[in-house]
Coordinates of C-alpha atoms in Angstrom, one line a residue:
H1 CA 0.0 0.0 0.0
V2 CA 1.1 3.5 -0.7
V3 CA -0.2 6.6 1.0
T4 CA 0.4 9.9 -0.7
I5 CA -0.4 13.2 1.0
K6 CA -0.6 16.2 -1.3
E7 CA -2.8 19.2 -2.0
P8 CA -6.0 18.4 -3.8
T9 CA -6.1 19.3 -7.5
R10 CA -8.3 22.0 -8.9
N11 CA -12.0 21.4 -8.7
L12 CA -14.7 21.3 -11.4
E13 CA -16.0 24.8 -10.6
Q14 CA -12.5 26.2 -11.1
S15 CA -12.1 24.2 -14.3
A16 CA -15.5 25.4 -15.7
K17 CA -14.7 29.0 -14.8
F18 CA -11.3 29.0 -16.5
H19 CA -12.7 27.3 -19.6
A20 CA -15.5 30.0 -19.7
I21 CA -12.9 32.7 -19.6
C22 CA -10.9 31.1 -22.4
G23 CA -14.1 31.0 -24.5
D24 CA -15.0 34.6 -23.8
I25 CA -11.5 35.7 -24.9
A26 CA -11.6 33.6 -28.0
K27 CA -14.8 35.3 -29.1
Q28 CA -13.5 38.8 -28.6
V29 CA -9.8 39.0 -29.2
K30 CA -7.4 38.5 -32.1
F31 CA -3.9 37.4 -31.1
A32 CA -1.0 37.5 -33.5
G33 CA -3.4 38.5 -36.3
A34 CA -6.1 35.9 -35.9
F35 CA -8.9 34.8 -33.6
R36 CA -7.7 31.8 -31.6
K37 CA -9.7 28.8 -30.3
P38 CA -10.4 28.5 -26.6
E39 CA -7.9 25.6 -26.4
Q40 CA -5.2 27.9 -27.8
W41 CA -6.1 30.6 -25.3
K42 CA -5.8 28.0 -22.5
M43 CA -2.2 27.3 -23.7
L44 CA -1.4 31.0 -23.9
L45 CA -2.8 31.8 -20.5
I46 CA -1.1 28.8 -18.8
S47 CA 2.2 29.7 -20.4
G48 CA 1.9 33.4 -19.5
H49 CA 0.9 32.6 -15.9
A50 CA 3.9 30.3 -15.5
V51 CA 6.2 33.1 -16.6
A52 CA 4.4 35.7 -14.4
T53 CA 4.6 33.5 -11.3
K54 CA 8.3 32.8 -11.9
Q55 CA 7.7 29.1 -12.9
G56 CA 9.3 29.8 -16.2
S57 CA 8.7 28.2 -19.5
E58 CA 10.6 25.8 -21.8
M59 CA 10.5 25.8 -25.6
M60 CA 12.0 23.0 -27.5
P61 CA 11.9 21.5 -30.9
G62 CA 9.2 18.9 -31.4
L63 CA 9.3 15.6 -33.1
E64 CA 8.6 17.1 -36.5
G65 CA 10.8 20.2 -36.0
E66 CA 8.0 22.4 -34.8
W67 CA 8.4 24.4 -31.6
C68 CA 6.6 23.2 -28.5
N69 CA 6.0 24.9 -25.1
L70 CA 6.4 22.3 -22.4
R71 CA 3.8 23.7 -20.0
E72 CA 2.2 22.6 -16.8
S73 CA -1.1 20.7 -16.8
S74 CA -4.1 22.6 -15.4
A75 CA -5.7 19.3 -14.5
K76 CA -2.8 18.7 -12.1
M77 CA -2.8 22.2 -10.6
S78 CA -3.6 22.6 -6.9
I79 CA -6.7 24.5 -6.0
K80 CA -4.4 27.4 -4.9
R81 CA -2.5 27.4 -8.2
M82 CA -5.7 27.2 -10.3
A83 CA -7.1 30.1 -8.3
S84 CA -3.9 32.1 -9.2
L85 CA -4.4 31.1 -12.9
I86 CA -8.0 32.3 -12.9
E87 CA -6.9 35.6 -11.2
Y88 CA -4.2 36.0 -13.9
A89 CA -6.7 35.3 -16.7
T90 CA -9.3 37.7 -15.2
A91 CA -6.7 40.4 -14.9
Y92 CA -5.7 39.9 -18.6
C93 CA -9.4 40.4 -19.5
V94 CA -9.7 43.5 -17.4
E95 CA -6.5 45.0 -18.8
N96 CA -7.6 44.3 -22.4
G97 CA -11.3 45.3 -22.1
I98 CA -12.6 41.8 -22.6
M99 CA -16.2 41.3 -21.3
L100 CA -16.7 38.2 -19.3
S101 CA -20.0 36.4 -19.7
H102 CA -20.6 35.8 -15.9
S103 CA -20.3 38.6 -13.4
E104 CA -19.2 36.4 -10.6
R105 CA -15.7 36.3 -12.1

C-alpha cells in the first residue's frame, strides 16, 4: 500500500470558470493576427501565468521540427495554483477590455 499526502487538485468549478474565460477571450480577441480557439487561449494563459509567477517556460523542438512549449497541466494544478491562474486570466481580461460572460468572475 502507498499513502500519498498532497494538496488536492483544482475542482470542477474552477475548471469550468477557467474554460469559460478562455471561451470569452476567444470570441472577442485577435492574437498575432487571428482569432484563436479557446484551447489555444488556454495554452497561452497557462504559459503566461507560468512566466508571471516565476515558474518559467521551456520551448523545445518537437518531433517534426515544430516548436513546443512544455507547460504545466491545469488538471494537475492545486486548488491554490488554479485560483492564481483564474486571477491571472481575469486580470488579462480587465486590462484588455474583454467582457466576461458571468459577473461572478
